Amino acid sequence: MTEPELLPKAVRKVAEDAQARGVEIAIVKTDKSARSAQEAAEAVGADVGQIVKTLVFQGKQSGKALIVMMAGDGRVDEKAVAQLIGEKIRRPDADFVRETTGFAIGGVSPFGSNHPLRYLMDESLFRFETVWAAAGTPHHVFPIAPDVLCNATGAEKAAVS
């Protein structure tokens, strides 16, 4: 792991939030961008399914943000998510994502959001012993066991792919 004082602010925020939740994460800086699931998988030598896509959605009626953690080889079933949360959802714009989470698209992490959020974690991530999630930038990721990630974020395990 890179020395904490040398890490970008967004990455430090991720590490500090994880630690506050009782989880020590080993953040890895990638030479290449890990903006997409495929890029991240190549950067860390993992299966694309092991990459956690941390996706922000917004309730159409309430306007509330929601995080869906999805396997890199999966797609979110928006109808399944809507059924779980009780309203239809939409993909918000980049400004909403940054304001809500503190991160730009491509670096959204399950840890360190600006606001308390509801989390859903797709069941497909649990087929792996280790998954990789973004750590605040497109060049920083961390490995974690799916059950640890689910428990630490308070995510609801759900079939949303």
Tab-separated table of N, CA and C in Angstrom:
chain	number	residue	atom	x	y	z
A	1	MET	N	0.850	-1.191	0.000
A	1	MET	CA	0.000	0.000	0.000
A	1	MET	C	0.887	1.243	0.000
A	2	THR	N	0.408	2.261	-0.650
A	2	THR	CA	1.107	3.539	-0.701
A	2	THR	C	1.023	4.208	0.670
A	3	GLU	N	2.049	4.987	1.010
A	3	GLU	CA	2.025	5.725	2.274
A	3	GLU	C	0.810	6.647	2.300
A	4	PRO	N	0.037	6.662	3.411
A	4	PRO	CA	-1.195	7.447	3.481
A	4	PRO	C	-1.043	8.916	3.102
A	5	GLU	N	0.032	9.556	3.536
A	5	GLU	CA	0.176	10.989	3.253
A	5	GLU	C	0.410	11.263	1.764
A	6	LEU	N	0.786	10.240	0.993
A	6	LEU	CA	1.021	10.416	-0.436
A	6	LEU	C	-0.217	10.125	-1.274
A	7	LEU	N	-1.245	9.618	-0.644
A	7	LEU	CA	-2.470	9.272	-1.360
A	7	LEU	C	-3.307	10.515	-1.644
A	8	PRO	N	-4.023	10.521	-2.781
A	8	PRO	CA	-4.951	11.624	-3.046
A	8	PRO	C	-6.015	11.709	-1.942
A	9	LYS	N	-6.573	12.888	-1.771
A	9	LYS	CA	-7.567	13.137	-0.721
A	9	LYS	C	-8.728	12.144	-0.789
A	10	ALA	N	-9.253	11.889	-1.992
A	10	ALA	CA	-10.390	10.971	-2.146
A	10	ALA	C	-10.035	9.571	-1.661
A	11	VAL	N	-8.818	9.145	-1.925
A	11	VAL	CA	-8.374	7.810	-1.522
A	11	VAL	C	-8.204	7.745	-0.005
A	12	ARG	N	-7.662	8.782	0.579
A	12	ARG	CA	-7.538	8.834	2.047
A	12	ARG	C	-8.918	8.766	2.696
A	13	LYS	N	-9.888	9.445	2.092
A	13	LYS	CA	-11.260	9.440	2.615
A	13	LYS	C	-11.829	8.016	2.619
A	14	VAL	N	-11.560	7.268	1.559
A	14	VAL	CA	-12.014	5.878	1.466
A	14	VAL	C	-11.375	5.042	2.574
A	15	ALA	N	-10.057	5.152	2.716
A	15	ALA	CA	-9.335	4.373	3.729
A	15	ALA	C	-9.811	4.714	5.139
A	16	GLU	N	-10.024	5.997	5.405
A	16	GLU	CA	-10.467	6.430	6.731
A	16	GLU	C	-11.872	5.933	7.040
A	17	ASP	N	-12.770	5.964	6.043
A	17	ASP	CA	-14.131	5.485	6.260
A	17	ASP	C	-14.131	3.974	6.491
A	18	ALA	N	-13.366	3.247	5.701
A	18	ALA	CA	-13.281	1.795	5.894
A	18	ALA	C	-12.781	1.487	7.304
A	19	GLN	N	-11.744	2.188	7.725
A	19	GLN	CA	-11.175	1.972	9.057
A	19	GLN	C	-12.203	2.297	10.144
A	20	ALA	N	-12.965	3.365	9.948
A	20	ALA	CA	-14.000	3.737	10.915
A	20	ALA	C	-15.084	2.664	11.014
A	21	ARG	N	-15.241	1.889	9.950
A	21	ARG	CA	-16.224	0.795	9.935
A	21	ARG	C	-15.600	-0.524	10.387
A	22	GLY	N	-14.346	-0.461	10.835
A	22	GLY	CA	-13.676	-1.649	11.345
A	22	GLY	C	-13.008	-2.511	10.293
A	23	VAL	N	-12.744	-1.936	9.114
A	23	VAL	CA	-12.150	-2.697	8.016
A	23	VAL	C	-10.838	-2.049	7.589
A	24	GLU	N	-9.787	-2.843	7.589
A	24	GLU	CA	-8.496	-2.382	7.071
A	24	GLU	C	-8.420	-2.804	5.610
A	25	ILE	N	-8.211	-1.854	4.714
A	25	ILE	CA	-8.090	-2.185	3.298
A	25	ILE	C	-6.687	-1.849	2.812
A	26	ALA	N	-6.209	-2.653	1.884
A	26	ALA	CA	-4.889	-2.440	1.276
A	26	ALA	C	-5.111	-1.828	-0.103
A	27	ILE	N	-4.959	-0.530	-0.191
A	27	ILE	CA	-5.222	0.177	-1.448
A	27	ILE	C	-4.047	-0.006	-2.397
A	28	VAL	N	-4.391	-0.340	-3.635
A	28	VAL	CA	-3.403	-0.580	-4.682
A	28	VAL	C	-3.530	0.521	-5.726
A	29	LYS	N	-2.401	1.111	-6.100
A	29	LYS	CA	-2.390	2.100	-7.187
A	29	LYS	C	-2.078	1.349	-8.475
A	30	THR	N	-2.933	1.529	-9.480
A	30	THR	CA	-2.731	0.858	-10.762
A	30	THR	C	-2.002	1.785	-11.722
A	31	ASP	N	-1.170	1.202	-12.567
A	31	ASP	CA	-0.461	1.990	-13.576
A	31	ASP	C	-1.422	2.487	-14.645
A	32	LYS	N	-2.375	1.626	-14.981
A	32	LYS	CA	-3.363	1.980	-15.999
A	32	LYS	C	-4.674	2.338	-15.316
A	33	SER	N	-5.531	3.030	-16.043
A	33	SER	CA	-6.840	3.398	-15.516
A	33	SER	C	-7.655	2.149	-15.197
A	34	ALA	N	-8.415	2.224	-14.128
A	34	ALA	CA	-9.343	1.160	-13.762
A	34	ALA	C	-10.760	1.729	-13.768
A	35	ARG	N	-11.011	2.642	-14.720
A	35	ARG	CA	-12.313	3.316	-14.807
A	35	ARG	C	-13.437	2.331	-15.132
A	36	SER	N	-13.173	1.384	-16.030
A	36	SER	CA	-14.195	0.390	-16.376
A	36	SER	C	-13.867	-0.923	-15.674
A	37	ALA	N	-14.855	-1.815	-15.592
A	37	ALA	CA	-14.632	-3.115	-14.961
A	37	ALA	C	-13.555	-3.898	-15.709
A	38	GLN	N	-13.577	-3.851	-17.021
A	38	GLN	CA	-12.580	-4.566	-17.815
A	38	GLN	C	-11.178	-4.022	-17.548
A	39	GLU	N	-11.042	-2.702	-17.525
A	39	GLU	CA	-9.739	-2.087	-17.241
A	39	GLU	C	-9.244	-2.458	-15.843
A	40	ALA	N	-10.146	-2.429	-14.885
A	40	ALA	CA	-9.770	-2.763	-13.510
A	40	ALA	C	-9.322	-4.219	-13.410
A	41	ALA	N	-10.049	-5.112	-14.067
A	41	ALA	CA	-9.694	-6.533	-14.043
A	41	ALA	C	-8.303	-6.754	-14.630
A	42	GLU	N	-8.038	-6.104	-15.750
A	42	GLU	CA	-6.721	-6.223	-16.378
A	42	GLU	C	-5.630	-5.642	-15.482
A	43	ALA	N	-5.925	-4.536	-14.825
A	43	ALA	CA	-4.930	-3.861	-13.984
A	43	ALA	C	-4.509	-4.694	-12.776
A	44	VAL	N	-5.440	-5.486	-12.229
A	44	VAL	CA	-5.119	-6.261	-11.018
A	44	VAL	C	-5.009	-7.761	-11.279
A	45	GLY	N	-5.206	-8.183	-12.520
A	45	GLY	CA	-5.102	-9.600	-12.849
A	45	GLY	C	-6.243	-10.428	-12.294
A	46	ALA	N	-7.438	-9.857	-12.287
A	46	ALA	CA	-8.616	-10.544	-11.755
A	46	ALA	C	-9.612	-10.835	-12.874
A	47	ASP	N	-10.567	-11.677	-12.573
A	47	ASP	CA	-11.692	-11.923	-13.469
A	47	ASP	C	-12.573	-10.675	-13.453
A	48	VAL	N	-13.140	-10.321	-14.584
A	48	VAL	CA	-13.970	-9.106	-14.641
A	48	VAL	C	-15.143	-9.180	-13.658
A	49	GLY	N	-15.633	-10.378	-13.377
A	49	GLY	CA	-16.714	-10.543	-12.415
A	49	GLY	C	-16.325	-10.168	-10.997
A	50	GLN	N	-15.012	-10.196	-10.702
A	50	GLN	CA	-14.517	-9.844	-9.365
A	50	GLN	C	-14.472	-8.338	-9.126
A	51	ILE	N	-14.714	-7.559	-10.161
A	51	ILE	CA	-14.682	-6.107	-10.019
A	51	ILE	C	-16.049	-5.625	-9.539
A	52	VAL	N	-16.050	-4.858	-8.475
A	52	VAL	CA	-17.291	-4.300	-7.935
A	52	VAL	C	-17.582	-2.997	-8.666
A	53	LYS	N	-18.676	-2.987	-9.419
A	53	LYS	CA	-19.140	-1.727	-10.000
A	53	LYS	C	-20.003	-1.069	-8.922
A	54	THR	N	-19.581	0.079	-8.444
A	54	THR	CA	-20.327	0.814	-7.423
A	54	THR	C	-21.123	1.878	-8.163
A	55	LEU	N	-22.393	1.573	-8.402
A	55	LEU	CA	-23.242	2.391	-9.273
A	55	LEU	C	-24.236	3.212	-8.462
A	56	VAL	N	-24.383	4.454	-8.844
A	56	VAL	CA	-25.315	5.350	-8.166
A	56	VAL	C	-26.592	5.438	-8.993
A	57	PHE	N	-27.704	5.247	-8.320
A	57	PHE	CA	-29.021	5.430	-8.927
A	57	PHE	C	-29.774	6.450	-8.087
A	58	GLN	N	-30.879	6.919	-8.642
A	58	GLN	CA	-31.693	7.921	-7.955
A	58	GLN	C	-33.154	7.526	-8.083
A	59	GLY	N	-33.872	7.579	-6.964
A	59	GLY	CA	-35.302	7.306	-6.999
A	59	GLY	C	-36.010	8.375	-7.815
A	60	LYS	N	-36.871	7.957	-8.746
A	60	LYS	CA	-37.557	8.926	-9.611
A	60	LYS	C	-38.514	9.816	-8.832
A	61	GLN	N	-39.180	9.268	-7.828
A	61	GLN	CA	-40.130	10.067	-7.061
A	61	GLN	C	-39.441	10.804	-5.908
A	62	SER	N	-38.632	10.092	-5.153
A	62	SER	CA	-38.034	10.672	-3.945
A	62	SER	C	-36.797	11.515	-4.227
A	63	GLY	N	-36.103	11.195	-5.324
A	63	GLY	CA	-34.848	11.873	-5.622
A	63	GLY	C	-33.684	11.373	-4.782
A	64	LYS	N	-33.935	10.367	-3.921
A	64	LYS	CA	-32.893	9.845	-3.036
A	64	LYS	C	-31.885	9.000	-3.811
A	65	ALA	N	-30.629	9.117	-3.399
A	65	ALA	CA	-29.558	8.325	-4.007
A	65	ALA	C	-29.534	6.923	-3.410
A	66	LEU	N	-29.053	5.999	-4.209
A	66	LEU	CA	-28.941	4.593	-3.844
A	66	LEU	C	-27.684	4.050	-4.498
A	67	ILE	N	-26.928	3.246	-3.781
A	67	ILE	CA	-25.745	2.583	-4.347
A	67	ILE	C	-26.096	1.130	-4.627
A	68	VAL	N	-25.789	0.681	-5.834
A	68	VAL	CA	-25.907	-0.736	-6.178
A	68	VAL	C	-24.502	-1.241	-6.473
A	69	MET	N	-24.071	-2.240	-5.710
A	69	MET	CA	-22.771	-2.867	-5.966
A	69	MET	C	-23.019	-4.107	-6.814
A	70	MET	N	-22.447	-4.092	-8.008
A	70	MET	CA	-22.714	-5.107	-9.025
A	70	MET	C	-21.405	-5.724	-9.490
A	71	ALA	N	-21.421	-7.009	-9.831
A	71	ALA	CA	-20.241	-7.664	-10.400
A	71	ALA	C	-19.934	-7.043	-11.755
A	72	GLY	N	-18.647	-6.956	-12.062
A	72	GLY	CA	-18.205	-6.331	-13.304
A	72	GLY	C	-18.737	-6.980	-14.558
A	73	ASP	N	-19.132	-8.245	-14.476
A	73	ASP	CA	-19.676	-8.931	-15.645
A	73	ASP	C	-21.202	-8.962	-15.641
A	74	GLY	N	-21.820	-8.191	-14.761
A	74	GLY	CA	-23.279	-8.173	-14.659
A	74	GLY	C	-23.874	-6.832	-15.044
A	75	ARG	N	-25.181	-6.844	-15.195
A	75	ARG	CA	-25.938	-5.621	-15.473
A	75	ARG	C	-27.045	-5.502	-14.437
A	76	VAL	N	-27.302	-4.285	-14.010
A	76	VAL	CA	-28.347	-4.047	-13.019
A	76	VAL	C	-29.718	-4.230	-13.658
A	77	ASP	N	-30.556	-5.012	-12.999
A	77	ASP	CA	-31.955	-5.165	-13.394
A	77	ASP	C	-32.714	-4.049	-12.665
A	78	GLU	N	-32.962	-2.963	-13.386
A	78	GLU	CA	-33.572	-1.788	-12.756
A	78	GLU	C	-34.962	-2.079	-12.210
A	79	LYS	N	-35.690	-2.995	-12.838
A	79	LYS	CA	-37.021	-3.356	-12.327
A	79	LYS	C	-36.905	-4.075	-10.982
A	80	ALA	N	-35.913	-4.936	-10.847
A	80	ALA	CA	-35.707	-5.640	-9.575
A	80	ALA	C	-35.340	-4.650	-8.471
A	81	VAL	N	-34.485	-3.680	-8.804
A	81	VAL	CA	-34.110	-2.658	-7.821
A	81	VAL	C	-35.342	-1.845	-7.431
A	82	ALA	N	-36.118	-1.436	-8.421
A	82	ALA	CA	-37.321	-0.641	-8.157
A	82	ALA	C	-38.286	-1.389	-7.245
A	83	GLN	N	-38.426	-2.682	-7.484
A	83	GLN	CA	-39.321	-3.488	-6.653
A	83	GLN	C	-38.817	-3.529	-5.200
A	84	LEU	N	-37.516	-3.629	-5.033
A	84	LEU	CA	-36.934	-3.668	-3.685
A	84	LEU	C	-37.089	-2.355	-2.935
A	85	ILE	N	-36.913	-1.243	-3.636
A	85	ILE	CA	-36.925	0.048	-2.932
A	85	ILE	C	-38.279	0.752	-2.980
A	86	GLY	N	-39.205	0.218	-3.777
A	86	GLY	CA	-40.553	0.770	-3.798
A	86	GLY	C	-40.768	1.954	-4.719
A	87	GLU	N	-39.828	2.195	-5.628
A	87	GLU	CA	-40.010	3.246	-6.630
A	87	GLU	C	-39.075	2.999	-7.811
A	88	LYS	N	-39.455	3.556	-8.951
A	88	LYS	CA	-38.614	3.440	-10.137
A	88	LYS	C	-37.331	4.231	-9.919
A	89	ILE	N	-36.285	3.826	-10.641
A	89	ILE	CA	-34.984	4.486	-10.497
A	89	ILE	C	-34.507	5.027	-11.834
A	90	ARG	N	-33.536	5.918	-11.744
A	90	ARG	CA	-32.885	6.447	-12.946
A	90	ARG	C	-31.400	6.614	-12.645
A	91	ARG	N	-30.613	6.725	-13.730
A	91	ARG	CA	-29.182	7.010	-13.587
A	91	ARG	C	-29.034	8.525	-13.507
A	92	PRO	N	-28.490	9.037	-12.425
A	92	PRO	CA	-28.314	10.488	-12.292
A	92	PRO	C	-27.131	10.985	-13.118
A	93	ASP	N	-27.036	12.301	-13.248
A	93	ASP	CA	-25.906	12.868	-13.992
A	93	ASP	C	-24.644	12.861	-13.124
A	94	ALA	N	-23.520	13.160	-13.772
A	94	ALA	CA	-22.212	13.107	-13.108
A	94	ALA	C	-22.123	14.068	-11.924
A	95	ASP	N	-22.771	15.226	-12.019
A	95	ASP	CA	-22.740	16.194	-10.916
A	95	ASP	C	-23.422	15.637	-9.669
A	96	PHE	N	-24.565	14.968	-9.869
A	96	PHE	CA	-25.286	14.363	-8.744
A	96	PHE	C	-24.424	13.286	-8.091
A	97	VAL	N	-23.771	12.468	-8.918
A	97	VAL	CA	-22.912	11.400	-8.397
A	97	VAL	C	-21.792	11.994	-7.551
A	98	ARG	N	-21.133	13.017	-8.066
A	98	ARG	CA	-20.015	13.626	-7.332
A	98	ARG	C	-20.504	14.299	-6.047
A	99	GLU	N	-21.623	15.013	-6.111
A	99	GLU	CA	-22.153	15.700	-4.928
A	99	GLU	C	-22.561	14.697	-3.849
A	100	THR	N	-23.171	13.598	-4.266
A	100	THR	CA	-23.679	12.607	-3.325
A	100	THR	C	-22.573	11.769	-2.703
A	101	THR	N	-21.632	11.332	-3.553
A	101	THR	CA	-20.606	10.402	-3.074
A	101	THR	C	-19.273	11.076	-2.763
A	102	GLY	N	-19.007	12.194	-3.426
A	102	GLY	CA	-17.697	12.826	-3.305
A	102	GLY	C	-16.702	12.313	-4.328
A	103	PHE	N	-17.158	11.418	-5.203
A	103	PHE	CA	-16.277	10.811	-6.196
A	103	PHE	C	-16.808	11.031	-7.603
A	104	ALA	N	-15.880	11.074	-8.560
A	104	ALA	CA	-16.263	11.137	-9.969
A	104	ALA	C	-16.598	9.726	-10.446
A	105	ILE	N	-17.459	9.642	-11.447
A	105	ILE	CA	-17.772	8.355	-12.060
A	105	ILE	C	-16.456	7.718	-12.511
A	106	GLY	N	-16.306	6.433	-12.225
A	106	GLY	CA	-15.066	5.731	-12.533
A	106	GLY	C	-14.201	5.534	-11.304
A	107	GLY	N	-14.512	6.276	-10.238
A	107	GLY	CA	-13.762	6.137	-8.994
A	107	GLY	C	-14.670	6.001	-7.787
A	108	VAL	N	-15.981	5.846	-8.022
A	108	VAL	CA	-16.939	5.763	-6.910
A	108	VAL	C	-16.631	4.522	-6.073
A	109	SER	N	-16.452	4.742	-4.793
A	109	SER	CA	-16.099	3.674	-3.861
A	109	SER	C	-17.281	3.331	-2.962
A	110	PRO	N	-17.334	2.078	-2.502
A	110	PRO	CA	-18.362	1.733	-1.515
A	110	PRO	C	-18.143	2.429	-0.172
A	111	PHE	N	-16.918	2.886	0.083
A	111	PHE	CA	-16.591	3.591	1.325
A	111	PHE	C	-16.344	5.067	1.038
A	112	GLY	N	-16.694	5.918	2.004
A	112	GLY	CA	-16.320	7.324	1.928
A	112	GLY	C	-17.323	8.276	1.315
A	113	SER	N	-18.567	7.847	1.120
A	113	SER	CA	-19.561	8.747	0.526
A	113	SER	C	-19.793	9.974	1.394
A	114	ASN	N	-20.153	11.069	0.731
A	114	ASN	CA	-20.429	12.323	1.436
A	114	ASN	C	-21.654	12.239	2.333
A	115	HIS	N	-22.604	11.369	1.972
A	115	HIS	CA	-23.872	11.270	2.694
A	115	HIS	C	-24.174	9.806	3.006
A	116	PRO	N	-24.920	9.534	4.076
A	116	PRO	CA	-25.351	8.156	4.333
A	116	PRO	C	-26.261	7.701	3.185
A	117	LEU	N	-26.013	6.525	2.667
A	117	LEU	CA	-26.774	6.029	1.526
A	117	LEU	C	-27.270	4.613	1.787
A	118	ARG	N	-28.318	4.250	1.072
A	118	ARG	CA	-28.784	2.868	1.082
A	118	ARG	C	-27.938	2.096	0.071
A	119	TYR	N	-27.516	0.882	0.446
A	119	TYR	CA	-26.691	0.041	-0.417
A	119	TYR	C	-27.396	-1.276	-0.707
A	120	LEU	N	-27.343	-1.682	-1.962
A	120	LEU	CA	-27.740	-3.022	-2.370
A	120	LEU	C	-26.497	-3.689	-2.940
A	121	MET	N	-26.307	-4.970	-2.634
A	121	MET	CA	-25.154	-5.704	-3.158
A	121	MET	C	-25.665	-6.939	-3.870
A	122	ASP	N	-25.363	-7.028	-5.163
A	122	ASP	CA	-25.861	-8.150	-5.947
A	122	ASP	C	-25.257	-9.468	-5.463
A	123	GLU	N	-26.110	-10.480	-5.424
A	123	GLU	CA	-25.702	-11.811	-4.969
A	123	GLU	C	-24.542	-12.388	-5.779
A	124	SER	N	-24.435	-11.995	-7.031
A	124	SER	CA	-23.410	-12.580	-7.904
A	124	SER	C	-21.986	-12.305	-7.413
A	125	LEU	N	-21.797	-11.269	-6.622
A	125	LEU	CA	-20.461	-10.968	-6.100
A	125	LEU	C	-19.983	-12.010	-5.087
A	126	PHE	N	-20.909	-12.746	-4.496
A	126	PHE	CA	-20.563	-13.700	-3.445
A	126	PHE	C	-20.019	-15.021	-3.987
A	127	ARG	N	-19.914	-15.159	-5.301
A	127	ARG	CA	-19.318	-16.377	-5.873
A	127	ARG	C	-17.796	-16.331	-5.784
A	128	PHE	N	-17.244	-15.174	-5.419
A	128	PHE	CA	-15.797	-14.999	-5.328
A	128	PHE	C	-15.357	-14.882	-3.870
A	129	GLU	N	-14.130	-15.345	-3.589
A	129	GLU	CA	-13.554	-15.159	-2.254
A	129	GLU	C	-13.127	-13.715	-2.050
A	130	THR	N	-12.637	-13.102	-3.135
A	130	THR	CA	-12.144	-11.727	-3.087
A	130	THR	C	-12.702	-10.956	-4.266
A	131	VAL	N	-13.126	-9.727	-4.008
A	131	VAL	CA	-13.550	-8.816	-5.072
A	131	VAL	C	-12.704	-7.550	-4.961
A	132	TRP	N	-12.722	-6.747	-6.006
A	132	TRP	CA	-11.937	-5.509	-6.054
A	132	TRP	C	-12.872	-4.331	-6.262
A	133	ALA	N	-12.722	-3.301	-5.451
A	133	ALA	CA	-13.573	-2.112	-5.552
A	133	ALA	C	-12.718	-0.865	-5.740
A	134	ALA	N	-13.323	0.155	-6.323
A	134	ALA	CA	-12.642	1.439	-6.517
A	134	ALA	C	-12.380	2.089	-5.161
A	135	ALA	N	-11.275	2.817	-5.114
A	135	ALA	CA	-10.880	3.483	-3.869
A	135	ALA	C	-10.827	4.994	-4.029
A	136	GLY	N	-11.759	5.552	-4.807
A	136	GLY	CA	-11.875	7.008	-4.879
A	136	GLY	C	-11.357	7.661	-6.139
A	137	THR	N	-10.521	6.954	-6.907
A	137	THR	CA	-10.034	7.467	-8.195
A	137	THR	C	-9.999	6.305	-9.184
A	138	PRO	N	-9.894	6.587	-10.477
A	138	PRO	CA	-9.782	5.503	-11.460
A	138	PRO	C	-8.435	4.768	-11.414
A	139	HIS	N	-7.530	5.177	-10.544
A	139	HIS	CA	-6.222	4.526	-10.442
A	139	HIS	C	-5.973	3.872	-9.082
A	140	HIS	N	-6.992	3.779	-8.252
A	140	HIS	CA	-6.838	3.182	-6.923
A	140	HIS	C	-7.968	2.190	-6.670
A	141	VAL	N	-7.604	0.983	-6.256
A	141	VAL	CA	-8.566	-0.083	-5.976
A	141	VAL	C	-8.127	-0.820	-4.713
A	142	PHE	N	-9.021	-1.654	-4.193
A	142	PHE	CA	-8.658	-2.471	-3.035
A	142	PHE	C	-9.379	-3.810	-3.100
A	143	PRO	N	-8.702	-4.876	-2.629
A	143	PRO	CA	-9.351	-6.180	-2.550
A	143	PRO	C	-10.085	-6.314	-1.217
A	144	ILE	N	-11.181	-7.080	-1.248
A	144	ILE	CA	-11.961	-7.280	-0.025
A	144	ILE	C	-12.845	-8.512	-0.209
A	145	ALA	N	-13.124	-9.210	0.861
A	145	ALA	CA	-14.059	-10.334	0.813
A	145	ALA	C	-15.473	-9.771	0.669
A	146	PRO	N	-16.303	-10.372	-0.182
A	146	PRO	CA	-17.659	-9.836	-0.381
A	146	PRO	C	-18.475	-9.712	0.901
A	147	ASP	N	-18.375	-10.708	1.795
A	147	ASP	CA	-19.162	-10.622	3.024
A	147	ASP	C	-18.693	-9.481	3.921
A	148	VAL	N	-17.388	-9.219	3.922
A	148	VAL	CA	-16.856	-8.095	4.703
A	148	VAL	C	-17.368	-6.776	4.125
A	149	LEU	N	-17.338	-6.653	2.798
A	149	LEU	CA	-17.840	-5.441	2.139
A	149	LEU	C	-19.320	-5.240	2.431
A	150	CYS	N	-20.088	-6.305	2.327
A	150	CYS	CA	-21.534	-6.229	2.569
A	150	CYS	C	-21.824	-5.780	4.002
A	151	ASN	N	-21.167	-6.416	4.957
A	151	ASN	CA	-21.393	-6.077	6.364
A	151	ASN	C	-20.929	-4.667	6.700
A	152	ALA	N	-19.767	-4.285	6.189
A	152	ALA	CA	-19.203	-2.970	6.522
A	152	ALA	C	-20.030	-1.816	5.967
A	153	THR	N	-20.646	-2.020	4.811
A	153	THR	CA	-21.459	-0.958	4.208
A	153	THR	C	-22.919	-1.027	4.644
A	154	GLY	N	-23.292	-2.109	5.309
A	154	GLY	CA	-24.692	-2.286	5.685
A	154	GLY	C	-25.565	-2.593	4.486
A	155	ALA	N	-24.953	-3.140	3.442
A	155	ALA	CA	-25.688	-3.417	2.202
A	155	ALA	C	-26.698	-4.539	2.393
A	156	GLU	N	-27.751	-4.450	1.614
A	156	GLU	CA	-28.732	-5.523	1.546
A	156	GLU	C	-28.304	-6.440	0.407
A	157	LYS	N	-28.097	-7.715	0.714
A	157	LYS	CA	-27.754	-8.695	-0.319
A	157	LYS	C	-29.027	-8.970	-1.117
A	158	ALA	N	-28.953	-8.810	-2.439
A	158	ALA	CA	-30.162	-8.921	-3.252
A	158	ALA	C	-29.841	-9.440	-4.648
A	159	ALA	N	-30.841	-10.018	-5.281
A	159	ALA	CA	-30.725	-10.456	-6.675
A	159	ALA	C	-31.166	-9.286	-7.554
A	160	VAL	N	-30.205	-8.492	-7.992
A	160	VAL	CA	-30.543	-7.301	-8.785
A	160	VAL	C	-29.824	-7.280	-10.131
A	161	SER	N	-29.449	-8.477	-10.624
A	161	SER	CA	-28.826	-8.543	-11.951
A	161	SER	C	-29.684	-9.385	-12.875
